[in-house]
């Protein structure tokens, strides 16, 4: 066994003839210092006696003291002037205005691909805050947006999703060019906010909490999970030939450009994203959110907002769903044909057959205005339409012209903004001056477009984020 002494570090004590303790070196140094001190005292005493004994001894001593004081002061002043620049306190750095962006791109899976992407972004002084990489299989890019062949892919690819902070002077086209120059394909650039400064697991849990609170949050949650995409609801195909009832999971399907998810309310939710392929991981997460919604059943928060008509009539605005179908049917029955035609843009013989779908929480949001007796006098819908949202109102004839439609519209647009909808539009006829006035009364920038005899009015809810394809 090795001697433990061999494992000790080498001694840092100075070498000398005094042995291991070094005491011999210490006493010789002390003697030298004492001798120097006595010599200085003797010389000082002789000099003082010589000067004092002279004719001007006291004056010479005072002048010497003054010269010493002035010399010390001059030395201190000069030392302060010659402080090195690096020792001076640094000024606080000037932080330029920045913006958060969400980038998504498909890159070839090879060594250095991610480094090339980050280097290209660094050229624009872009800081990568979070990064998520989702693998793609060799054939996941083979299908085009319409299901046809795009081009054969032989190498594996990955989908990189980045949250970056860029100088305010850098815009979406510059970011897209930088990503493309690094080999990125199917590039998506979206504005982001501080709420997205979380990891993927935290974001998924937050979306699950939103769904647990309100079943109508499923489509907005899928959009936040999958990025910019279109979501629409399709009715379930009727069973034929005595076939056994279809299980919800049988309606699920995955392709790179389209997801089909069994709608807990019946039918199928179709999710499409032509600009970037879906990944198996995204499909699994989306399926899990839908399964959670199915497991919890329909949930509607007990939200209500008081309102007042122009003539002082008291109203209450509240959320509605399929359980309000009988009352909403009665509201339609009390409306004139002209009012129904303005709402549905054409004469409608039986509007009740559409109401079941309109009241579905996965089609959009519904808000009713009810009087003091609890009877609905108006109903408004937010309808998810791809990446945009349509708003539609129906006000009972006896309550028209009393500000009910405006109060309902303001609440719906606010709900749209809270759900992350970037654009809200209304389609009406040029003769429907009440709807046009209500849209203008929102106080938001309004875009009007006349199309095929109809008027399309578009606004962007407060706080809505823009996206760039």
CSV table of C-alpha atoms in Angstrom, one decimal:
chain,number,residue,atom,x,y,z
A,1,UNK,CA,0.0,0.0,0.0
A,2,UNK,CA,1.4,3.4,-0.9
A,3,UNK,CA,2.6,5.8,1.8
A,4,UNK,CA,-0.1,8.4,2.5
A,5,UNK,CA,2.7,11.0,2.6
A,6,UNK,CA,3.1,10.6,-1.1
A,7,UNK,CA,-0.4,11.8,-1.7
A,8,UNK,CA,0.0,15.1,0.1
A,9,UNK,CA,0.5,18.3,-1.9
A,10,UNK,CA,3.9,19.7,-2.1
A,11,UNK,CA,4.8,22.2,0.7
A,12,UNK,CA,4.4,25.9,-0.1
A,13,UNK,CA,6.7,26.9,2.9
A,14,UNK,CA,9.9,28.9,1.9
A,15,UNK,CA,13.1,26.9,2.0
A,16,UNK,CA,15.8,27.9,4.5
A,17,UNK,CA,18.4,26.7,6.9
A,18,UNK,CA,16.1,27.0,9.9
A,19,UNK,CA,14.5,23.5,9.4
A,20,UNK,CA,11.0,22.6,8.6
A,21,UNK,CA,9.4,25.2,10.8
A,22,UNK,CA,11.3,28.1,9.2
A,23,UNK,CA,12.0,29.8,12.5
A,24,UNK,CA,15.6,30.5,11.7
A,25,UNK,CA,14.7,32.7,8.7
A,26,UNK,CA,12.2,34.7,10.8
A,27,UNK,CA,14.7,35.9,13.6
A,28,UNK,CA,17.3,37.0,11.1
A,29,UNK,CA,14.8,39.1,9.2
A,30,UNK,CA,13.6,40.7,12.5
A,31,UNK,CA,17.2,41.6,13.5
A,32,UNK,CA,17.7,43.4,10.1
A,33,UNK,CA,14.5,45.4,10.5
A,34,UNK,CA,15.5,46.5,14.0
A,35,UNK,CA,19.0,47.6,12.8
A,36,UNK,CA,17.4,49.6,10.0
A,37,UNK,CA,15.0,51.3,12.4
A,38,UNK,CA,17.8,52.3,14.9
A,39,UNK,CA,19.9,53.6,12.1
A,40,UNK,CA,17.0,55.8,10.8
A,41,UNK,CA,16.4,57.2,14.3
A,42,UNK,CA,20.0,58.0,14.8
A,43,UNK,CA,20.4,59.8,11.4
A,44,UNK,CA,17.1,61.7,12.0
A,45,UNK,CA,18.3,62.8,15.5
A,46,UNK,CA,21.7,64.1,14.2
A,47,UNK,CA,20.0,66.0,11.3
A,48,UNK,CA,17.5,67.6,13.6
A,49,UNK,CA,20.2,68.7,16.1
A,50,UNK,CA,22.3,70.1,13.3
A,51,UNK,CA,19.4,72.1,11.8
A,52,UNK,CA,18.1,73.4,15.1
A,53,UNK,CA,21.6,74.4,16.2
A,54,UNK,CA,21.9,76.7,13.1
A,55,UNK,CA,20.8,80.3,12.9
A,56,UNK,CA,17.5,79.4,11.0
A,57,UNK,CA,16.9,75.9,12.4
A,58,UNK,CA,13.2,76.3,13.2
A,59,UNK,CA,12.3,77.9,9.8
A,60,UNK,CA,14.1,75.1,8.0
A,61,UNK,CA,12.1,72.5,9.8
A,62,UNK,CA,8.8,74.2,9.1
A,63,UNK,CA,9.7,74.6,5.4
A,64,UNK,CA,10.6,70.9,5.2
A,65,UNK,CA,7.2,69.9,6.7
A,66,UNK,CA,5.4,72.2,4.2
A,67,UNK,CA,7.3,70.7,1.3
A,68,UNK,CA,6.4,67.2,2.4
A,69,UNK,CA,2.7,68.0,2.8
A,70,UNK,CA,2.6,69.6,-0.7
A,71,UNK,CA,4.4,66.7,-2.3
A,72,UNK,CA,1.9,64.2,-0.7
A,73,UNK,CA,-1.1,66.2,-2.0
A,74,UNK,CA,0.3,66.5,-5.5
A,75,UNK,CA,1.0,62.8,-5.6
A,76,UNK,CA,-2.6,62.0,-4.5
A,77,UNK,CA,-4.1,64.4,-7.2
A,78,UNK,CA,-1.9,62.9,-9.9
A,79,UNK,CA,-2.9,59.4,-8.9
A,80,UNK,CA,-6.6,60.1,-9.3
A,81,UNK,CA,-6.1,61.6,-12.8
A,82,UNK,CA,-4.3,58.5,-14.0
A,83,UNK,CA,-6.9,55.9,-13.0
A,84,UNK,CA,-7.0,53.3,-15.9
A,85,UNK,CA,-10.1,53.5,-18.1
A,86,UNK,CA,-11.0,49.9,-17.4
A,87,UNK,CA,-11.2,50.7,-13.7
A,88,UNK,CA,-13.8,53.5,-14.1
A,89,UNK,CA,-17.4,52.4,-13.4
A,90,UNK,CA,-18.9,51.2,-16.7
A,91,UNK,CA,-22.1,53.0,-17.9
A,92,UNK,CA,-25.2,50.8,-17.9
A,93,UNK,CA,-25.7,49.2,-21.3
A,94,UNK,CA,-28.3,50.8,-23.6
A,95,UNK,CA,-30.9,48.1,-24.3
A,96,UNK,CA,-32.6,48.7,-27.6
A,97,UNK,CA,-36.3,47.9,-28.1
A,98,UNK,CA,-37.0,44.3,-28.9
A,99,UNK,CA,-39.8,42.0,-30.0
A,100,UNK,CA,-40.7,38.4,-29.4
A,101,UNK,CA,-41.2,36.1,-32.4
A,102,UNK,CA,-42.2,32.5,-32.8
A,103,UNK,CA,-40.4,30.7,-35.6
A,104,UNK,CA,-41.2,27.3,-37.0
A,105,UNK,CA,-39.2,25.6,-39.8
A,106,UNK,CA,-38.4,22.2,-41.2
A,107,UNK,CA,-34.7,21.4,-41.5
A,108,UNK,CA,-32.7,18.4,-42.7
A,109,UNK,CA,-31.5,16.3,-39.8
A,110,UNK,CA,-27.7,16.4,-40.0
A,111,UNK,CA,-24.8,17.5,-37.8
A,112,UNK,CA,-24.5,21.3,-37.6
A,113,UNK,CA,-27.9,22.1,-39.0
A,114,UNK,CA,-29.1,23.7,-35.8
A,115,UNK,CA,-25.8,25.6,-35.4
A,116,UNK,CA,-26.2,27.0,-38.9
A,117,UNK,CA,-29.7,28.2,-38.1
A,118,UNK,CA,-28.6,29.9,-34.8
A,119,UNK,CA,-25.6,31.4,-36.5
A,120,UNK,CA,-27.8,32.9,-39.3
A,121,UNK,CA,-30.1,34.4,-36.7
A,122,UNK,CA,-27.2,35.7,-34.7
A,123,UNK,CA,-26.2,37.8,-37.7
A,124,UNK,CA,-29.4,39.8,-37.1
A,125,UNK,CA,-28.6,40.0,-33.3
A,126,UNK,CA,-31.5,37.6,-32.6
A,127,UNK,CA,-31.4,35.8,-29.3
A,128,UNK,CA,-32.9,32.3,-29.1
A,129,UNK,CA,-34.8,31.9,-25.9
A,130,UNK,CA,-36.5,28.5,-26.2
A,131,UNK,CA,-36.1,25.7,-28.7
A,132,UNK,CA,-38.2,22.6,-29.4
A,133,UNK,CA,-37.3,19.9,-31.9
A,134,UNK,CA,-39.8,17.5,-33.2
A,135,UNK,CA,-38.6,14.6,-35.5
A,136,UNK,CA,-40.2,13.8,-38.9
A,137,UNK,CA,-40.0,10.5,-40.6
A,138,UNK,CA,-38.5,10.0,-44.1
A,139,UNK,CA,-41.9,10.1,-45.8
A,140,UNK,CA,-43.6,12.9,-43.8
A,141,UNK,CA,-42.9,15.5,-46.4
A,142,UNK,CA,-43.9,13.4,-49.3
A,143,UNK,CA,-47.5,14.6,-49.4
A,144,UNK,CA,-48.4,18.1,-50.6
A,145,UNK,CA,-51.1,20.3,-49.1
A,146,UNK,CA,-53.8,18.7,-51.4
A,147,UNK,CA,-52.7,15.2,-50.6
A,148,UNK,CA,-50.8,14.8,-53.9
A,149,UNK,CA,-47.1,14.1,-54.2
A,150,UNK,CA,-44.9,17.1,-53.3
A,151,UNK,CA,-41.5,15.5,-53.9
A,152,UNK,CA,-39.8,12.4,-52.6
A,153,UNK,CA,-37.8,12.7,-49.4
A,154,UNK,CA,-35.0,10.3,-48.6
A,155,UNK,CA,-33.4,12.0,-45.6
A,156,UNK,CA,-35.0,12.5,-42.2
A,157,UNK,CA,-36.1,16.0,-41.2
A,158,UNK,CA,-37.0,17.7,-38.0
A,159,UNK,CA,-39.3,20.5,-37.2
A,160,UNK,CA,-37.6,23.2,-35.1
A,161,UNK,CA,-39.8,25.7,-33.2
A,162,UNK,CA,-38.0,28.6,-31.7
A,163,UNK,CA,-39.0,31.5,-29.5
A,164,UNK,CA,-36.6,34.4,-30.2
A,165,UNK,CA,-36.0,38.0,-29.1
A,166,UNK,CA,-35.1,40.3,-32.0
A,167,UNK,CA,-34.3,44.0,-32.3
A,168,UNK,CA,-37.4,46.0,-33.0
A,169,UNK,CA,-35.9,47.0,-36.4
A,170,UNK,CA,-35.9,43.3,-37.5
A,171,UNK,CA,-39.2,42.4,-39.2
A,172,UNK,CA,-40.8,39.1,-40.2
A,173,UNK,CA,-39.4,39.0,-43.8
A,174,UNK,CA,-35.9,39.4,-42.5
A,175,UNK,CA,-36.3,36.6,-40.0
A,176,UNK,CA,-37.8,34.4,-42.8
A,177,UNK,CA,-34.8,35.1,-45.1
A,178,UNK,CA,-32.3,34.3,-42.3
A,179,UNK,CA,-34.0,31.0,-41.6
A,180,UNK,CA,-34.2,30.1,-45.3
A,181,UNK,CA,-30.6,30.9,-45.8
A,182,UNK,CA,-29.7,28.4,-43.1
A,183,UNK,CA,-31.5,25.6,-45.0
A,184,UNK,CA,-35.0,26.0,-43.4
A,185,UNK,CA,-38.1,25.1,-45.3
A,186,UNK,CA,-41.8,25.7,-44.6
A,187,UNK,CA,-40.9,28.7,-42.5
A,188,UNK,CA,-43.6,30.2,-40.3
A,189,UNK,CA,-43.1,33.6,-38.5
A,190,UNK,CA,-45.6,34.8,-35.8
A,191,UNK,CA,-45.5,37.5,-33.2
A,192,UNK,CA,-45.3,36.2,-29.7
A,193,UNK,CA,-45.7,37.6,-26.2
A,194,UNK,CA,-44.2,37.0,-22.8
A,195,UNK,CA,-46.8,34.4,-21.9
A,196,UNK,CA,-45.0,32.0,-24.3
A,197,UNK,CA,-41.7,32.1,-22.3
A,198,UNK,CA,-42.4,28.7,-21.0
A,199,UNK,CA,-41.3,25.2,-21.9
A,200,UNK,CA,-43.5,22.9,-24.0
A,201,UNK,CA,-44.7,20.8,-21.0
A,202,UNK,CA,-45.8,23.9,-19.1
A,203,UNK,CA,-47.6,25.2,-22.1
A,204,UNK,CA,-49.5,21.9,-22.6
A,205,UNK,CA,-50.5,21.9,-18.9
A,206,UNK,CA,-51.8,25.5,-19.2
A,207,UNK,CA,-53.9,24.5,-22.2
A,208,UNK,CA,-55.3,21.5,-20.3
A,209,UNK,CA,-56.4,23.9,-17.5
A,210,UNK,CA,-58.1,26.1,-20.0
A,211,UNK,CA,-60.0,23.1,-21.5
A,212,UNK,CA,-61.0,21.9,-18.1
A,213,UNK,CA,-62.5,25.3,-17.3
A,214,UNK,CA,-64.5,25.7,-20.6
A,215,UNK,CA,-65.2,23.1,-23.3
A,216,UNK,CA,-65.3,25.9,-25.9
A,217,UNK,CA,-61.6,26.4,-25.3
A,218,UNK,CA,-60.7,23.3,-27.3
A,219,UNK,CA,-60.3,24.9,-30.7
A,220,UNK,CA,-58.3,27.9,-29.4
A,221,UNK,CA,-56.1,25.5,-27.4
A,222,UNK,CA,-55.4,23.4,-30.5
A,223,UNK,CA,-54.3,26.6,-32.3
A,224,UNK,CA,-52.0,27.6,-29.5
A,225,UNK,CA,-50.5,24.1,-29.5
A,226,UNK,CA,-50.1,23.7,-33.2
A,227,UNK,CA,-49.4,27.3,-34.3
A,228,UNK,CA,-51.2,28.9,-37.2
A,229,UNK,CA,-53.7,26.4,-38.6
A,230,UNK,CA,-57.3,26.1,-39.7
A,231,UNK,CA,-59.9,24.1,-37.7
A,232,UNK,CA,-63.3,23.2,-38.8
A,233,UNK,CA,-66.0,20.8,-37.6
A,234,UNK,CA,-67.5,18.2,-39.8
A,235,UNK,CA,-70.6,16.2,-39.1
A,236,UNK,CA,-70.3,12.5,-38.4
A,237,UNK,CA,-71.1,10.2,-41.3
A,238,UNK,CA,-74.3,8.3,-40.7
A,239,UNK,CA,-74.0,4.5,-40.0
A,240,UNK,CA,-75.1,2.4,-42.9
A,241,UNK,CA,-76.0,-1.3,-43.4
A,242,UNK,CA,-76.5,-2.0,-39.7
A,243,UNK,CA,-72.8,-1.4,-39.0
A,244,UNK,CA,-71.8,-1.2,-35.3
A,245,UNK,CA,-71.6,2.3,-33.9
A,246,UNK,CA,-68.3,3.9,-34.6
A,247,UNK,CA,-66.1,4.6,-31.6
A,248,UNK,CA,-64.6,8.1,-31.2
A,249,UNK,CA,-61.1,6.8,-31.6
A,250,UNK,CA,-62.0,5.3,-35.0
A,251,UNK,CA,-62.4,8.8,-36.4
A,252,UNK,CA,-58.9,9.9,-35.6
A,253,UNK,CA,-56.5,10.1,-38.5
A,254,UNK,CA,-53.0,11.5,-39.1
A,255,UNK,CA,-51.4,12.8,-42.3
A,256,UNK,CA,-48.6,15.4,-42.6
A,257,UNK,CA,-50.9,18.1,-43.7
A,258,UNK,CA,-54.2,17.2,-42.0
A,259,UNK,CA,-55.3,15.9,-38.6
A,260,UNK,CA,-58.7,14.4,-38.0
A,261,UNK,CA,-59.7,14.3,-34.4
A,262,UNK,CA,-62.9,12.8,-33.0
A,263,UNK,CA,-65.1,15.7,-31.8
A,264,UNK,CA,-66.4,15.0,-28.3
A,265,UNK,CA,-69.6,16.8,-29.4
A,266,UNK,CA,-70.0,14.4,-32.4
A,267,UNK,CA,-68.4,14.5,-35.8
A,268,UNK,CA,-64.8,15.3,-36.5
A,269,UNK,CA,-62.5,18.3,-36.0
A,270,UNK,CA,-60.4,18.7,-39.1
A,271,UNK,CA,-57.1,20.6,-38.5
A,272,UNK,CA,-55.0,21.7,-41.5
A,273,UNK,CA,-51.7,23.4,-41.8
A,274,UNK,CA,-50.5,23.6,-45.4
A,275,UNK,CA,-47.4,25.7,-44.6
A,276,UNK,CA,-45.6,23.1,-42.4
A,277,UNK,CA,-46.2,19.4,-41.9
A,278,UNK,CA,-47.5,18.0,-38.7
A,279,UNK,CA,-45.3,15.7,-36.6
A,280,UNK,CA,-46.3,12.5,-34.8
A,281,UNK,CA,-45.6,14.2,-31.5
A,282,UNK,CA,-48.0,17.0,-32.3
A,283,UNK,CA,-50.7,14.5,-33.3
A,284,UNK,CA,-50.3,12.7,-30.0
A,285,UNK,CA,-50.6,16.0,-28.0
A,286,UNK,CA,-53.6,17.1,-29.9
A,287,UNK,CA,-55.3,13.8,-29.4
A,288,UNK,CA,-54.6,13.9,-25.7
A,289,UNK,CA,-56.3,17.4,-25.4
A,290,UNK,CA,-59.3,16.1,-27.3
A,291,UNK,CA,-59.5,13.0,-25.1
A,292,UNK,CA,-59.3,15.2,-22.0
A,293,UNK,CA,-62.2,17.3,-23.3
A,294,UNK,CA,-64.2,14.1,-23.9
A,295,UNK,CA,-63.5,12.8,-20.5
A,296,UNK,CA,-64.6,15.9,-18.7
A,297,UNK,CA,-67.8,16.4,-20.7
A,298,UNK,CA,-69.4,19.7,-21.5
A,299,UNK,CA,-68.4,22.6,-19.2
A,300,UNK,CA,-69.7,26.1,-19.4
A,301,UNK,CA,-68.4,28.8,-17.0
A,302,UNK,CA,-71.2,30.7,-15.2
A,303,UNK,CA,-70.2,34.0,-16.7
A,304,UNK,CA,-72.7,36.8,-16.8
A,305,UNK,CA,-72.4,40.5,-17.6
A,306,UNK,CA,-75.0,43.2,-16.8
A,307,UNK,CA,-76.0,45.6,-19.6
A,308,UNK,CA,-78.5,48.4,-20.1
A,309,UNK,CA,-80.5,49.2,-23.1
A,310,UNK,CA,-80.7,52.8,-24.4
A,311,UNK,CA,-84.2,53.2,-22.9
A,312,UNK,CA,-83.0,52.0,-19.5
A,313,UNK,CA,-84.1,48.4,-19.8
A,314,UNK,CA,-82.0,46.0,-17.8
A,315,UNK,CA,-80.3,43.1,-19.5
A,316,UNK,CA,-77.9,40.3,-18.7
A,317,UNK,CA,-75.4,38.9,-21.2
A,318,UNK,CA,-74.3,35.3,-20.5
A,319,UNK,CA,-72.7,32.4,-22.3
A,320,UNK,CA,-75.0,29.8,-23.9
A,321,UNK,CA,-74.6,26.3,-25.3
A,322,UNK,CA,-76.8,23.4,-26.5
A,323,UNK,CA,-78.8,23.4,-23.3
A,324,UNK,CA,-80.3,26.7,-24.4
A,325,UNK,CA,-81.6,25.3,-27.7
A,326,UNK,CA,-85.3,25.5,-26.8
A,327,UNK,CA,-85.1,29.1,-25.6
A,328,UNK,CA,-83.1,30.1,-28.7
A,329,UNK,CA,-85.7,28.4,-30.9
A,330,UNK,CA,-88.4,30.4,-29.4
A,331,UNK,CA,-86.4,33.6,-30.0
A,332,UNK,CA,-86.2,32.7,-33.7
A,333,UNK,CA,-89.9,32.1,-33.8
A,334,UNK,CA,-90.6,35.6,-32.5
A,335,UNK,CA,-88.4,37.2,-35.2
A,336,UNK,CA,-89.8,38.4,-38.5
A,337,UNK,CA,-88.7,36.9,-41.8
A,338,UNK,CA,-86.8,40.1,-42.7
A,339,UNK,CA,-84.8,39.9,-39.5
A,340,UNK,CA,-84.0,36.2,-40.1
A,341,UNK,CA,-83.0,36.9,-43.7
A,342,UNK,CA,-80.6,39.6,-42.5
A,343,UNK,CA,-79.1,37.2,-40.0
A,344,UNK,CA,-78.7,34.2,-42.4
A,345,UNK,CA,-78.3,36.3,-45.6
A,346,UNK,CA,-81.2,34.6,-47.3
A,347,UNK,CA,-84.8,33.5,-46.5
A,348,UNK,CA,-84.7,30.6,-44.1
A,349,UNK,CA,-87.7,28.3,-43.8
A,350,UNK,CA,-86.5,26.4,-40.7
A,351,UNK,CA,-83.5,28.1,-38.9
A,352,UNK,CA,-83.9,25.7,-36.0
A,353,UNK,CA,-82.2,22.9,-37.9
A,354,UNK,CA,-78.9,25.0,-37.8
A,355,UNK,CA,-79.1,26.0,-34.2
A,356,UNK,CA,-77.8,22.7,-32.8
A,357,UNK,CA,-74.5,23.1,-34.7
A,358,UNK,CA,-74.3,26.8,-33.9
A,359,UNK,CA,-74.6,26.2,-30.2
A,360,UNK,CA,-71.9,23.6,-30.2
A,361,UNK,CA,-68.9,24.8,-28.1
A,362,UNK,CA,-66.4,23.5,-30.6
A,363,UNK,CA,-67.9,25.6,-33.5
A,364,UNK,CA,-67.5,28.8,-31.6
A,365,UNK,CA,-68.9,30.8,-28.7
A,366,UNK,CA,-72.5,31.9,-28.1
A,367,UNK,CA,-73.7,34.7,-25.9
A,368,UNK,CA,-77.4,35.5,-25.3
A,369,UNK,CA,-79.0,38.7,-24.0
A,370,UNK,CA,-81.9,38.1,-21.7
A,371,UNK,CA,-84.4,40.5,-20.1
A,372,UNK,CA,-85.3,40.7,-16.5
A,373,UNK,CA,-87.6,37.6,-16.8
A,374,UNK,CA,-84.7,35.5,-18.1
A,375,UNK,CA,-86.1,35.3,-21.7
A,376,UNK,CA,-83.5,35.6,-24.5
A,377,UNK,CA,-84.1,38.7,-26.7
A,378,UNK,CA,-80.9,38.5,-28.7
A,379,UNK,CA,-78.2,35.9,-29.5
A,380,UNK,CA,-74.7,36.4,-30.9
A,381,UNK,CA,-72.3,33.8,-32.3
A,382,UNK,CA,-68.5,33.7,-32.7
A,383,UNK,CA,-67.8,31.1,-35.4
A,384,UNK,CA,-64.3,29.8,-35.9
A,385,UNK,CA,-63.6,30.1,-39.6
A,386,UNK,CA,-60.1,28.9,-40.3
A,387,UNK,CA,-57.6,31.4,-38.9
A,388,UNK,CA,-60.4,34.1,-38.7
A,389,UNK,CA,-63.6,34.4,-36.7
A,390,UNK,CA,-67.0,35.4,-37.9
A,391,UNK,CA,-69.4,37.2,-35.7
A,392,UNK,CA,-73.2,37.1,-36.3
A,393,UNK,CA,-76.1,38.7,-34.4
A,394,UNK,CA,-79.8,38.1,-34.1
A,395,UNK,CA,-81.9,40.7,-32.2
A,396,UNK,CA,-85.7,40.3,-31.6
A,397,UNK,CA,-87.7,42.9,-33.5
A,398,UNK,CA,-89.2,44.4,-30.4
A,399,UNK,CA,-85.7,45.1,-29.0
A,400,UNK,CA,-84.0,46.4,-32.2
A,401,UNK,CA,-82.8,50.0,-32.1
A,402,UNK,CA,-82.2,49.9,-28.3
A,403,UNK,CA,-78.5,49.2,-28.3
A,404,UNK,CA,-78.8,45.5,-27.5
A,405,UNK,CA,-76.9,44.4,-30.6
A,406,UNK,CA,-74.0,46.8,-29.8
A,407,UNK,CA,-73.6,45.6,-26.3
A,408,UNK,CA,-73.7,42.0,-27.5
A,409,UNK,CA,-71.2,42.7,-30.2
A,410,UNK,CA,-68.7,44.4,-27.9
A,411,UNK,CA,-68.8,41.4,-25.5
A,412,UNK,CA,-68.3,38.9,-28.4
A,413,UNK,CA,-65.3,40.8,-29.8
A,414,UNK,CA,-63.8,41.0,-26.3
A,415,UNK,CA,-64.2,37.2,-25.9
A,416,UNK,CA,-62.6,36.8,-29.3
A,417,UNK,CA,-59.5,38.8,-28.2
A,418,UNK,CA,-59.2,36.8,-25.0
A,419,UNK,CA,-59.3,33.6,-27.0
A,420,UNK,CA,-56.4,34.8,-29.2
A,421,UNK,CA,-58.5,35.5,-32.3
A,422,UNK,CA,-56.5,37.8,-34.6
A,423,UNK,CA,-59.3,38.9,-36.9
A,424,UNK,CA,-63.1,39.2,-36.4
A,425,UNK,CA,-65.4,39.8,-39.4
A,426,UNK,CA,-69.1,40.2,-40.0
A,427,UNK,CA,-71.0,39.6,-43.3
A,428,UNK,CA,-74.2,41.6,-43.8
A,429,UNK,CA,-76.2,43.4,-46.5
A,430,UNK,CA,-75.6,47.0,-47.4
A,431,UNK,CA,-79.2,47.7,-46.1
A,432,UNK,CA,-78.4,46.4,-42.6
A,433,UNK,CA,-77.3,49.8,-41.3
A,434,UNK,CA,-77.8,48.7,-37.7
A,435,UNK,CA,-75.0,46.0,-38.0
A,436,UNK,CA,-72.7,48.4,-39.9
A,437,UNK,CA,-73.2,51.0,-37.2
A,438,UNK,CA,-72.6,48.5,-34.4
A,439,UNK,CA,-69.3,47.4,-36.0
A,440,UNK,CA,-68.2,51.0,-36.3
A,441,UNK,CA,-69.2,51.7,-32.7
A,442,UNK,CA,-66.6,49.2,-31.5
A,443,UNK,CA,-64.0,52.0,-31.8
A,444,UNK,CA,-61.5,49.6,-33.5
A,445,UNK,CA,-59.9,50.1,-36.9
A,446,UNK,CA,-62.5,48.9,-39.4
A,447,UNK,CA,-62.0,47.5,-42.9
A,448,UNK,CA,-65.0,47.4,-45.3
A,449,UNK,CA,-65.1,45.3,-48.4
A,450,UNK,CA,-68.1,45.1,-50.8
A,451,UNK,CA,-68.2,41.6,-52.2
A,452,UNK,CA,-70.9,39.9,-54.4
A,453,UNK,CA,-73.7,42.2,-53.1
A,454,UNK,CA,-72.6,41.7,-49.4
A,455,UNK,CA,-70.6,43.9,-47.1
A,456,UNK,CA,-67.7,42.3,-45.1
A,457,UNK,CA,-66.6,44.3,-42.1
A,458,UNK,CA,-63.3,43.3,-40.4
A,459,UNK,CA,-61.7,44.4,-37.1
A,460,UNK,CA,-58.8,43.3,-35.1
A,461,UNK,CA,-59.6,42.8,-31.4
A,462,UNK,CA,-57.4,44.7,-28.9
A,463,UNK,CA,-54.2,42.8,-28.1
A,464,UNK,CA,-54.5,40.5,-31.1
A,465,UNK,CA,-51.2,39.3,-32.6
A,466,UNK,CA,-50.3,39.3,-36.2
A,467,UNK,CA,-48.8,36.4,-38.1
A,468,UNK,CA,-46.7,36.2,-41.2
A,469,UNK,CA,-46.9,33.2,-43.5
